[in-house]
Each structure stands twice: as C-alpha cells, then as structure tokens.
Short mmCIF file of C-alpha atoms in Angstrom, two decimals:
data_model
loop_
_atom_site.label_atom_id
_atom_site.label_comp_id
_atom_site.label_asym_id
_atom_site.label_seq_id
_atom_site.Cartn_x
_atom_site.Cartn_y
_atom_site.Cartn_z
CA MET A 1 -27.34 63.20 -33.55
CA LYS A 2 -28.69 59.75 -34.22
CA PHE A 3 -26.90 56.45 -34.58
CA THR A 4 -27.85 54.28 -37.56
CA GLY A 5 -24.71 52.20 -37.92
CA THR A 6 -21.55 52.86 -39.92
CA ASP A 7 -19.96 51.70 -43.15
CA THR A 8 -18.21 48.95 -41.20
CA TYR A 9 -20.94 48.03 -38.71
CA VAL A 10 -24.41 46.81 -39.63
CA ALA A 11 -26.84 47.97 -36.93
CA THR A 12 -30.34 46.54 -37.03
CA GLU A 13 -33.21 48.99 -36.69
CA ASP A 14 -33.99 47.93 -33.12
CA LEU A 15 -30.36 48.35 -32.08
CA GLY A 16 -30.29 51.86 -33.52
CA VAL A 17 -33.51 52.67 -31.66
CA ALA A 18 -31.98 51.41 -28.40
CA VAL A 19 -28.81 53.52 -28.75
CA ASN A 20 -30.79 56.66 -29.57
CA ALA A 21 -33.37 56.06 -26.83
CA ALA A 22 -30.61 55.70 -24.22
CA MET A 23 -29.10 59.01 -25.35
CA VAL A 24 -32.47 60.78 -25.21
CA LEU A 25 -33.14 59.41 -21.71
CA GLN A 26 -29.55 60.14 -20.67
CA ARG A 27 -29.27 56.67 -19.21
CA PRO A 28 -26.62 53.99 -19.66
CA LEU A 29 -27.34 51.51 -22.43
CA LEU A 30 -27.00 47.96 -21.11
CA VAL A 31 -26.29 45.58 -23.99
CA LYS A 32 -26.48 41.81 -23.65
CA GLY A 33 -26.12 39.06 -26.22
CA GLU A 34 -24.07 36.02 -27.13
CA PRO A 35 -20.29 36.52 -27.08
CA GLY A 36 -19.15 37.61 -30.53
CA THR A 37 -22.32 39.46 -31.53
CA GLY A 38 -20.66 42.88 -31.57
CA LYS A 39 -21.49 44.32 -28.14
CA THR A 40 -18.06 45.83 -27.52
CA GLU A 41 -17.71 46.89 -31.14
CA LEU A 42 -21.01 48.76 -30.85
CA ALA A 43 -19.44 51.29 -28.48
CA ARG A 44 -16.52 51.85 -30.84
CA GLN A 45 -18.87 52.36 -33.76
CA VAL A 46 -21.11 54.77 -31.83
CA SER A 47 -17.96 56.71 -31.00
CA ALA A 48 -16.96 56.84 -34.67
CA ALA A 49 -20.44 57.61 -35.99
CA LEU A 50 -21.08 60.46 -33.54
CA ASP A 51 -17.49 61.72 -33.71
CA MET A 52 -16.94 61.38 -29.98
CA PRO A 53 -13.75 60.21 -28.25
CA MET A 54 -14.06 56.84 -26.55
CA ILE A 55 -12.90 55.78 -23.10
CA GLU A 56 -12.85 52.03 -22.51
CA TRP A 57 -13.04 50.42 -19.08
CA ASN A 58 -12.46 46.67 -19.32
CA ILE A 59 -13.85 44.92 -16.26
CA LYS A 60 -12.12 41.93 -14.66
CA SER A 61 -13.10 39.68 -11.77
CA THR A 62 -10.85 41.74 -9.47
CA THR A 63 -12.07 45.17 -10.61
CA LYS A 64 -13.60 47.41 -7.93
CA ALA A 65 -15.97 50.29 -8.60
CA GLN A 66 -13.63 52.68 -6.78
CA GLN A 67 -11.01 52.09 -9.47
CA GLY A 68 -13.34 53.72 -11.97
CA LEU A 69 -13.33 56.89 -9.89
CA TYR A 70 -9.75 57.11 -8.62
CA GLU A 71 -7.09 55.28 -6.66
CA TYR A 72 -5.03 56.79 -3.87
CA ASP A 73 -1.47 55.47 -3.63
CA ALA A 74 -0.82 55.84 0.10
CA VAL A 75 2.19 53.49 -0.01
CA SER A 76 4.08 55.68 -2.50
CA ARG A 77 3.30 58.78 -0.47
CA LEU A 78 4.61 57.16 2.70
CA ARG A 79 7.78 56.08 0.95
CA ASP A 80 8.33 59.56 -0.50
CA SER A 81 7.78 61.16 2.90
CA GLN A 82 10.46 58.91 4.37
CA LEU A 83 12.81 60.06 1.61
CA GLY A 84 11.96 63.70 2.20
CA ASP A 85 10.43 64.23 -1.24
CA ALA A 86 8.69 67.62 -1.43
CA LYS A 87 5.86 66.33 -3.61
CA VAL A 88 4.28 64.62 -0.58
CA ASN A 89 2.85 68.02 0.35
CA ASP A 90 0.38 67.75 -2.54
CA VAL A 91 -1.81 64.68 -2.08
CA GLY A 92 -2.97 65.11 -5.66
CA ASN A 93 0.36 63.69 -6.79
CA TYR A 94 -0.80 60.33 -5.48
CA ILE A 95 -4.27 60.28 -6.98
CA LYS A 96 -4.68 58.17 -10.11
CA LYS A 97 -7.73 59.16 -12.12
CA GLY A 98 -10.05 56.32 -13.13
CA LYS A 99 -12.05 55.92 -16.33
CA LEU A 100 -15.16 57.64 -14.93
CA TRP A 101 -13.09 60.60 -13.77
CA GLN A 102 -11.52 60.82 -17.23
CA ALA A 103 -14.96 60.74 -18.86
CA PHE A 104 -16.37 63.35 -16.46
CA ALA A 105 -13.40 65.67 -16.88
CA SER A 106 -13.23 65.46 -20.67
CA PRO A 107 -13.65 68.86 -22.37
CA GLU A 108 -15.95 67.20 -24.92
CA ARG A 109 -18.66 64.58 -24.69
CA VAL A 110 -17.29 61.04 -24.84
CA VAL A 111 -18.52 57.49 -25.23
CA LEU A 112 -17.71 55.52 -22.07
CA LEU A 113 -17.64 51.74 -22.53
CA ILE A 114 -17.92 49.64 -19.37
CA ASP A 115 -17.13 46.27 -20.89
CA GLU A 116 -18.29 42.94 -19.43
CA ILE A 117 -19.67 44.31 -16.18
CA ASP A 118 -20.87 40.85 -15.17
CA LYS A 119 -17.27 39.70 -14.65
CA ALA A 120 -16.98 41.80 -11.51
CA ASP A 121 -18.30 41.16 -8.02
CA ILE A 122 -22.10 41.30 -7.66
CA GLU A 123 -21.82 44.54 -5.65
CA PHE A 124 -19.87 46.31 -8.39
CA PRO A 125 -22.92 47.67 -10.32
CA ASN A 126 -24.61 48.92 -7.14
CA ASP A 127 -21.41 50.68 -6.07
CA LEU A 128 -21.67 52.86 -9.18
CA LEU A 129 -25.35 53.80 -8.87
CA GLN A 130 -24.89 57.19 -7.23
CA GLU A 131 -22.06 58.28 -9.52
CA LEU A 132 -23.95 57.31 -12.67
CA ASP A 133 -27.12 59.00 -11.41
CA ARG A 134 -25.63 62.25 -10.19
CA MET A 135 -22.73 62.42 -12.65
CA GLU A 136 -20.44 63.46 -9.82
CA PHE A 137 -18.37 62.01 -6.98
CA HIS A 138 -16.33 63.24 -4.03
CA VAL A 139 -12.57 62.80 -3.63
CA TYR A 140 -12.07 62.47 0.09
CA GLU A 141 -8.29 62.85 0.06
CA THR A 142 -8.39 66.27 -1.64
CA GLY A 143 -11.87 67.42 -0.60
CA GLU A 144 -12.90 68.17 -4.19
CA THR A 145 -16.08 67.15 -5.98
CA VAL A 146 -15.67 65.98 -9.56
CA GLN A 147 -18.69 66.84 -11.73
CA ALA A 148 -19.21 65.74 -15.32
CA ARG A 149 -18.58 68.60 -17.72
CA HIS A 150 -20.66 66.71 -20.30
CA ARG A 151 -22.81 63.65 -19.63
CA PRO A 152 -21.03 60.80 -21.40
CA VAL A 153 -22.81 58.28 -23.62
CA ILE A 154 -22.42 55.19 -21.45
CA ILE A 155 -22.57 51.72 -23.02
CA ILE A 156 -22.36 48.75 -20.66
CA THR A 157 -21.94 45.20 -21.96
CA SER A 158 -22.75 41.92 -20.24
CA ASN A 159 -22.37 38.28 -21.28
CA ASN A 160 -25.00 37.19 -18.74
CA GLU A 161 -22.44 35.37 -16.58
CA LYS A 162 -24.33 36.55 -13.51
CA GLU A 163 -27.54 38.43 -12.75
CA LEU A 164 -27.28 42.18 -12.31
CA PRO A 165 -29.04 43.91 -9.38
CA ASP A 166 -32.57 45.25 -9.97
CA ALA A 167 -31.63 48.71 -8.71
CA PHE A 168 -28.93 48.89 -11.38
CA LEU A 169 -31.20 47.55 -14.13
CA ARG A 170 -33.84 50.20 -13.37
CA ARG A 171 -31.34 52.91 -14.22
CA CYS A 172 -30.40 51.48 -17.62
CA PHE A 173 -32.01 51.23 -21.03
CA PHE A 174 -31.74 47.57 -21.97
CA HIS A 175 -31.16 45.90 -25.33
CA TYR A 176 -30.48 42.27 -26.16
CA ILE A 177 -28.62 41.76 -29.44
CA GLN A 178 -30.31 38.82 -31.11
CA PHE A 179 -28.15 36.56 -33.20
CA PRO A 180 -28.53 37.88 -36.76
CA ASP A 181 -30.81 36.12 -39.20
CA ILE A 182 -29.31 35.01 -42.50
CA ASP A 183 -30.24 38.22 -44.37
CA THR A 184 -28.62 40.43 -41.71
CA LEU A 185 -25.58 38.16 -41.60
CA ARG A 186 -25.26 38.49 -45.38
CA LYS A 187 -25.11 42.27 -44.95
CA ILE A 188 -22.47 41.92 -42.24
CA VAL A 189 -20.39 39.62 -44.45
CA ALA A 190 -20.73 42.04 -47.38
CA VAL A 191 -19.12 44.76 -45.25
CA HIS A 192 -16.09 42.56 -44.52
CA PHE A 193 -15.83 40.59 -47.77
CA PRO A 194 -17.51 42.62 -50.52
CA GLY A 195 -16.19 40.42 -53.32
CA ILE A 196 -17.32 37.03 -51.96
CA LYS A 197 -19.19 34.91 -54.50
CA ASP A 198 -22.85 34.36 -53.76
CA ALA A 199 -22.72 30.58 -54.29
CA LEU A 200 -19.91 30.18 -51.76
CA LEU A 201 -21.59 32.50 -49.27
CA THR A 202 -24.94 30.71 -49.56
CA THR A 203 -23.35 27.30 -49.04
CA ALA A 204 -21.19 28.50 -46.17
CA LEU A 205 -24.00 30.28 -44.31
CA THR A 206 -26.40 27.37 -44.78
CA GLN A 207 -23.79 25.07 -43.28
CA PHE A 208 -23.03 27.58 -40.52
CA TYR A 209 -26.66 27.80 -39.38
CA ASP A 210 -26.95 23.99 -39.57
CA ILE A 211 -23.97 23.75 -37.23
CA ARG A 212 -25.47 26.30 -34.81
CA GLU A 213 -28.72 24.32 -34.69
CA THR A 214 -27.06 20.95 -34.06
CA ALA A 215 -28.57 19.43 -30.94
CA GLY A 216 -26.11 19.00 -28.08
CA LEU A 217 -23.68 21.72 -29.20
CA LYS A 218 -21.95 23.19 -26.14
CA LYS A 219 -20.86 26.49 -27.71
CA LYS A 220 -22.60 27.82 -30.76
CA PRO A 221 -20.27 29.62 -33.19
CA SER A 222 -20.76 33.39 -33.19
CA THR A 223 -20.74 36.19 -35.75
CA SER A 224 -17.04 36.87 -35.25
CA GLU A 225 -16.27 33.18 -35.71
CA VAL A 226 -18.17 32.85 -38.98
CA LEU A 227 -16.24 35.89 -40.27
CA ASP A 228 -12.97 34.17 -39.34
CA TRP A 229 -14.17 31.00 -41.07
CA LEU A 230 -15.11 32.84 -44.26
CA LYS A 231 -11.73 34.57 -44.26
CA LEU A 232 -10.06 31.15 -44.19
CA LEU A 233 -12.33 29.77 -46.92
CA LEU A 234 -11.40 32.68 -49.16
CA ALA A 235 -7.70 32.37 -48.32
CA GLU A 236 -7.80 28.66 -49.25
CA ASP A 237 -9.83 29.49 -52.38
CA LEU A 238 -12.39 26.81 -51.53
CA THR A 239 -15.50 26.28 -53.66
CA PRO A 240 -19.05 25.41 -52.62
CA GLU A 241 -18.30 21.81 -53.63
CA ASP A 242 -15.33 21.73 -51.25
CA LEU A 243 -17.64 22.57 -48.35
CA LYS A 244 -20.13 19.79 -48.96
CA ARG A 245 -20.40 17.33 -46.12
CA ASP A 246 -21.88 13.86 -45.98
CA GLY A 247 -22.64 11.66 -43.04
CA ALA A 248 -19.19 10.11 -43.10
CA ASN A 249 -17.49 13.49 -42.94
CA ALA A 250 -19.61 15.55 -40.59
CA LEU A 251 -16.89 17.95 -39.49
CA PRO A 252 -16.94 21.20 -41.47
CA LYS A 253 -13.85 22.29 -43.40
CA LEU A 254 -11.43 24.29 -41.22
CA HIS A 255 -13.69 23.51 -38.27
CA GLY A 256 -11.23 25.01 -35.76
CA ALA A 257 -12.61 28.45 -36.62
CA LEU A 258 -16.14 27.39 -35.63
CA LEU A 259 -15.86 24.66 -32.99
CA LYS A 260 -13.93 25.83 -29.94
CA ASN A 261 -13.92 22.83 -27.60
CA GLU A 262 -13.28 19.11 -27.84
CA GLN A 263 -16.83 18.24 -26.77
CA ASP A 264 -18.30 19.83 -29.90
CA VAL A 265 -15.65 18.28 -32.15
CA HIS A 266 -16.42 14.87 -30.65
CA LEU A 267 -20.13 15.51 -31.21
CA PHE A 268 -19.61 15.85 -34.97
CA GLU A 269 -17.26 12.87 -34.99
CA ARG A 270 -19.99 10.78 -33.32
CA LEU A 271 -22.50 11.98 -35.90
CA ALA A 272 -20.13 10.81 -38.65
CA PHE A 273 -19.64 7.45 -36.91
CA MET A 274 -23.40 6.88 -36.57
CA ALA A 275 -23.91 7.82 -40.21
CA ARG A 276 -21.28 5.27 -41.31
CA ALA A 277 -22.74 2.61 -39.02
CA GLY A 278 -26.19 3.18 -40.48
CA ARG A 279 -25.07 2.48 -44.01
#
C-alpha cells in the first residue's frame, strides 16, 4: 500500500515519498514544518487512505514517556485495600494502558500519531527509544511483556520548539513540509472551495503571499489561516476589487484571520501611516 494523498488532502510528491519510505524502513516518520501546514492532518489522512485505525497521542509539556506505555494507580489500589475491595488481588485492575500499549495490542495495524513531541521534556524522545526500536516493553507490576502484534505506522510531528536528541533522530525518517508554492496552494484551495472564482482566488493568494513576505512580520499566516480567510471572503461575497489595498489602507480585509498578534497589526498600520506621510 502506498500513500499518494486523498480527495481532501493534497500531498506533494516528496511528502508521499517520505510517508512510503518510512513504512518500507519500518521507522517512525518525523514531520516538521510551520504550524498550520498540515502535519497533524497528514496522520489522519494516511489513516484514511490506507484504511487503518488511528491512535492519537497529543503531547503536552507535562507528558512523560511512561504515560505512553501505561500508568499504575497505586493510590487507588491502596484505598481499595483499606476498604477490603476484592479487586485489589489483581494488580491489572490498576493498570491504565497508554497509547503505545493500545497501538501494540491492536488486532490490526494502526497509524500512531505522536503529536508535537517537542512540547515535552528534552528526555522524552530518548525515553521511548527502546520501545520504538524493539516494539515491546515490560510491565513490572504484572511481570508481562507487551509485544506489538503489528508494527504501527508511526508519525511524529514537531514544531521545532526545541532540538530533538541525535539518538532519536537517527531512528526516524525525516521530512520537512515546505510551505506550499502558489500552484500547490491553489490545489489545496480547490479541495476546500471547488466553486471559488479564479479572479478572486488569484487576487487573494497574491495578497496573501505579499503579506507573508512583508519584512518584520512576527508570525507568517499559514495554510490553515488562508483557508479561514478565503471562507470569510466567500461568506461576505467580496470581489477582487474589495480586496485591493493602497498605501493608506495597508491592512487586508478581515485581517483577523491572517494576523494573529498586535505587533503584526501595528506593522501594517505603520506601513499605512508612512504611505500617507509620503504623499
């Protein structure tokens, strides 16, 4: 089975190659790229395209690698023992299976998404090396070894908030999702808004790329944000003429969909002020 994208997800050729190469090598696919470029959605679309269930592990700053394997609730067991509950005799009643355990135990091959791994502590990736290599782990409380029934397709995303350890990187197939060029973005828009008029799309995308390339911009608008913006333009039934900007009105229409902090809004307001002053 090969991944080439879906009807609702435009995968570039190099992205398809990366997904398929990771599956052939049986290694996790580490995907980086700007926020909003479809890293998380990639896993969902691979799941749909290959008809595999998906298990999603969303990483937070407090997440520990052990939680992906299992968690032992010793406090509940102690409380139940004090109450004389018979279930304390089976320690398995106090073991909560983590996402890796669920993926390993699945009767069919699954897609396992480890989302935003760079949010966790720097030791988090290294703590998973052995489990991802051997596809097994030991449960000390019960004495059992959990082995993967089928090697899951593992997709790991990172927003580059911190560097990942070299030992972890060596075990992954890496792909960086480049921000789409205008032709690829047109294809992405066509999937979401098939009836959009070409004149409006051309004007909007030209303006969008101009905004992204504005010097001093703190946060460049992403693919997901331009889709939100286009949705608003269509809802307001705006025309290409409505989108035209001049120096005195540098802020784009409905700019709240594209500019997400006051620094960038002030940047365009300053550009408008300088344009008026130069007249």
